Coordinates of N, CA, C and O in Angstrom, one line a residue:
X26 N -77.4 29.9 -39.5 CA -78.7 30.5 -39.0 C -78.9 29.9 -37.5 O -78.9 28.8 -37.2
X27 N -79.0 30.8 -37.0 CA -79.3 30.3 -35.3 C -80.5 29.6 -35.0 O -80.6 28.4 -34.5
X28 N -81.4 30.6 -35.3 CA -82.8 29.6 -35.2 C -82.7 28.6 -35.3 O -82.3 28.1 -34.3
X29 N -83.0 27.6 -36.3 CA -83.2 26.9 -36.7 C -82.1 25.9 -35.5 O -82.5 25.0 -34.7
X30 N -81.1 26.3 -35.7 CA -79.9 25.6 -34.7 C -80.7 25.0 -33.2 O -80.8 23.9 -32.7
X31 N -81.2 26.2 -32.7 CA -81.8 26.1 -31.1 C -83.1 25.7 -31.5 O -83.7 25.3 -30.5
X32 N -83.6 25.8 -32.3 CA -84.9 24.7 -32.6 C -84.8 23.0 -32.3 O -85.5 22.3 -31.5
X33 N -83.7 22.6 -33.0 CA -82.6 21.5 -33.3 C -82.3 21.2 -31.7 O -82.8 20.3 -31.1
X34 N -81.7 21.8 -31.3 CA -81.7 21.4 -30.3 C -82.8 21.3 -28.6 O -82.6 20.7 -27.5
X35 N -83.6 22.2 -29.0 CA -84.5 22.2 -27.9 C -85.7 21.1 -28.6 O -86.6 20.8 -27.8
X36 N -85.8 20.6 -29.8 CA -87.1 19.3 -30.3 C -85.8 18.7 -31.1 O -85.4 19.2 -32.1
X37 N -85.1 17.7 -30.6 CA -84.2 16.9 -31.4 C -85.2 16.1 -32.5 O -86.3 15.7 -32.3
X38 N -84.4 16.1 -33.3 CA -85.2 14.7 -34.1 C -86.8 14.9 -34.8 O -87.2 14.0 -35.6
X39 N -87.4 15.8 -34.5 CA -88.6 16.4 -35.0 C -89.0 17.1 -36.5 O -90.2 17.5 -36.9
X40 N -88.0 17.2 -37.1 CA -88.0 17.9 -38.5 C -88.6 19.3 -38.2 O -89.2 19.9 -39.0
X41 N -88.2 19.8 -37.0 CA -88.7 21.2 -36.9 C -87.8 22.2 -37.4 O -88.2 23.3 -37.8
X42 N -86.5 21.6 -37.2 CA -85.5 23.0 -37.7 C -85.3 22.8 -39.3 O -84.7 23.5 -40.0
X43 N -86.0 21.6 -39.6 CA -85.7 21.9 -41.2 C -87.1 22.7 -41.5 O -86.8 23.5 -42.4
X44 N -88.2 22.9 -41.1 CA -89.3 23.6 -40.9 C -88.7 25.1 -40.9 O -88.5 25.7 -42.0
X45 N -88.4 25.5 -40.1 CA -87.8 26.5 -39.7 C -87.0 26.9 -40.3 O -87.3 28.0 -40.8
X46 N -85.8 26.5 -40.6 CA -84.7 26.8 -41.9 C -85.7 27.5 -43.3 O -85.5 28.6 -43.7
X47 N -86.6 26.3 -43.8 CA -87.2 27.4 -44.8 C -88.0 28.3 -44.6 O -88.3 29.1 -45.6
X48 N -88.9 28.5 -43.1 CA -89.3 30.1 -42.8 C -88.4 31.0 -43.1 O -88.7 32.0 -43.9
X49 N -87.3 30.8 -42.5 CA -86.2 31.6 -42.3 C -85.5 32.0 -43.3 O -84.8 33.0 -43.2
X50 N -85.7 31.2 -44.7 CA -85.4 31.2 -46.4 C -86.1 32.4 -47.1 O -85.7 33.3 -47.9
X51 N -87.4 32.1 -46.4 CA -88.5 32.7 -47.0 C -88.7 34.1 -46.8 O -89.0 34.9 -47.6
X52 N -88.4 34.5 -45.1 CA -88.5 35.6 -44.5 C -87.4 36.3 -45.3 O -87.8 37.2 -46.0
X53 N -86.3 36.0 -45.4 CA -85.1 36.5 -46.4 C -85.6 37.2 -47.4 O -85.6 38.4 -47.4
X54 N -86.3 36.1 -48.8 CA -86.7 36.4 -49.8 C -87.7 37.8 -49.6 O -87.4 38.9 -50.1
X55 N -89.0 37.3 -48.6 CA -89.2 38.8 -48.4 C -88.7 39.5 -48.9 O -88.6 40.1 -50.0
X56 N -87.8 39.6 -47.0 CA -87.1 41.2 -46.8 C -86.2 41.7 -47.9 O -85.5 42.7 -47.7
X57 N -86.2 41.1 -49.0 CA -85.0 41.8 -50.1 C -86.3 42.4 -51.4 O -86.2 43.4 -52.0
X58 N -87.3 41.4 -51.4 CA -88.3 41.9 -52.3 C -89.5 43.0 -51.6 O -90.4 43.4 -52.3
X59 N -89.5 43.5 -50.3 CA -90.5 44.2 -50.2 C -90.0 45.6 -50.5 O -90.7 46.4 -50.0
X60 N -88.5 46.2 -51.3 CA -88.3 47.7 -51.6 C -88.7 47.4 -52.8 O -88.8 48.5 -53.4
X61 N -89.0 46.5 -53.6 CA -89.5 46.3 -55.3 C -91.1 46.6 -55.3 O -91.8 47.0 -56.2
X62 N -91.5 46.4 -53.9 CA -92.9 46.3 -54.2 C -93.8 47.5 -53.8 O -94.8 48.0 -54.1
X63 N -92.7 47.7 -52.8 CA -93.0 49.7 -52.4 C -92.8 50.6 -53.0 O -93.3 51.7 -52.5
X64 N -92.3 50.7 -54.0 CA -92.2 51.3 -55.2 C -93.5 52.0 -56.1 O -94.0 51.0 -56.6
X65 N -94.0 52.7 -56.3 CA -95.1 52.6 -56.7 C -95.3 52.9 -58.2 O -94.6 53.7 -58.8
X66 N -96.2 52.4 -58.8 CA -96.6 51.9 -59.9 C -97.5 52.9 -60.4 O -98.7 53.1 -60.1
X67 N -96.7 53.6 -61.2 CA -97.0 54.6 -61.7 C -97.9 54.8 -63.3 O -98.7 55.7 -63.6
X68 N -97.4 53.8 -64.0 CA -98.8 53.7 -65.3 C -99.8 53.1 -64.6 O -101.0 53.5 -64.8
X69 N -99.6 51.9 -63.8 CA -100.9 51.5 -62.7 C -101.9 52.8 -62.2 O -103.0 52.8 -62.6
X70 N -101.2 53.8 -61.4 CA -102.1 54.6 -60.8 C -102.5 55.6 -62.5 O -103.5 56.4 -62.2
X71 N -102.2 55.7 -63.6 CA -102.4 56.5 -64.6 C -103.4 56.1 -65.6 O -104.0 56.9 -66.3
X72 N -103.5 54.7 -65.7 CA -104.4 53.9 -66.1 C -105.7 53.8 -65.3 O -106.8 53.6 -66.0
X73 N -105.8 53.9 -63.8 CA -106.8 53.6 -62.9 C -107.3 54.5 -62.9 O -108.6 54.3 -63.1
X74 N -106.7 56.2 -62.8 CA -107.5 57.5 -63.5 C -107.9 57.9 -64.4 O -108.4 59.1 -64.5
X75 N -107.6 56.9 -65.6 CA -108.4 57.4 -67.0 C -109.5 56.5 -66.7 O -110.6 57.0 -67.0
X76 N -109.5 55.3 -66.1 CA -110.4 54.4 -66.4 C -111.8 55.2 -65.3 O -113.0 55.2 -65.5
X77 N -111.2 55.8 -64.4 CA -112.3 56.0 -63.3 C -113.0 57.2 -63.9 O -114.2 57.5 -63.7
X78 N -112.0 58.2 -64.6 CA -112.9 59.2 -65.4 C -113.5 59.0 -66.3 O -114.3 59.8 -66.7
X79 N -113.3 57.6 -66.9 CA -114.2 57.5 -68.5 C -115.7 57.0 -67.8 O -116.8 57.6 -67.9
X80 N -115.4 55.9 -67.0 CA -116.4 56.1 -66.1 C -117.6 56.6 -65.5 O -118.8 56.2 -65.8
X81 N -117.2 57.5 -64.6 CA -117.6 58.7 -64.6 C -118.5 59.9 -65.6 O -119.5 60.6 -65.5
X82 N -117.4 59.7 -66.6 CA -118.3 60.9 -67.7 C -119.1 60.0 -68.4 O -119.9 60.5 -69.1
X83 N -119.0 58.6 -68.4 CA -120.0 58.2 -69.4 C -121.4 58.0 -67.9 O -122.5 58.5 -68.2
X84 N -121.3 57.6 -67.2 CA -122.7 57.7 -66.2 C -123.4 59.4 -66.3 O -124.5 59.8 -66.6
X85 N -122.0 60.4 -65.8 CA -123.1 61.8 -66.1 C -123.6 61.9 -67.3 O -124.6 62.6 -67.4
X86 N -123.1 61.4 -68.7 CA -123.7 61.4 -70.4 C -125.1 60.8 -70.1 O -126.1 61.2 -70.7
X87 N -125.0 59.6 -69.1 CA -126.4 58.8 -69.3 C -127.1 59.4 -68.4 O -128.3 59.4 -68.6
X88 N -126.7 60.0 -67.2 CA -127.6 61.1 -66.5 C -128.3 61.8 -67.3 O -129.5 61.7 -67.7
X89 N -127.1 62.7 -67.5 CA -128.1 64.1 -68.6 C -128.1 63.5 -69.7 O -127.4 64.2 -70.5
X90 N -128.6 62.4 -70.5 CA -129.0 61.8 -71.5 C -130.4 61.3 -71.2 O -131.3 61.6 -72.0
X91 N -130.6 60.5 -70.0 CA -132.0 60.6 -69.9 C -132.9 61.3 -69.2 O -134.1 61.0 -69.1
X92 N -132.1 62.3 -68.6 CA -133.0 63.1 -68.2 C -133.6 64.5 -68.6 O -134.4 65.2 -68.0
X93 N -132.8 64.7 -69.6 CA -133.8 65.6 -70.6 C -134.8 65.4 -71.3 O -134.8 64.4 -71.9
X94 N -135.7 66.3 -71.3 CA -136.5 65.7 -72.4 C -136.5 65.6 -73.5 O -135.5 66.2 -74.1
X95 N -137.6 64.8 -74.3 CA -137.5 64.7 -75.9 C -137.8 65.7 -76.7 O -137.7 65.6 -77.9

């Protein structure tokens, strides 16, 4: 890894490029997990539309429930 290298050498002795080494770990891990996460979540979005319709029809039931009369 370069970075980290020219870190190392431009702050000798500073624990910066070990700092940097695990940015640089981490940015990795990312970049290989963010096509898992773009993915989209499909019983997620199928689940969120029954829940927002049940929702929904139970508030209009309590609409037109109390606002009819007796």
């Amino acid at each position: 890894m370069a970075l980290p290298r020219r870190v190392e050498e431009r702050f000798p002795g500073t624990g910066l490029a070990a700092v940097c080494g695990e940015l640089v770990g981490l940015a990795e891990k990312a970049r290989h997990a963010t096509p898992e996460l773009t993915k989209p979540m499909r019983l997620l979005r199928f689940v969120s539309g029954v829940l927002i319709g049940v929702i929904v029809m139970g508030l209009a039931l309590t609409i037109f429930t109390l606002s009819t009369p007796e």
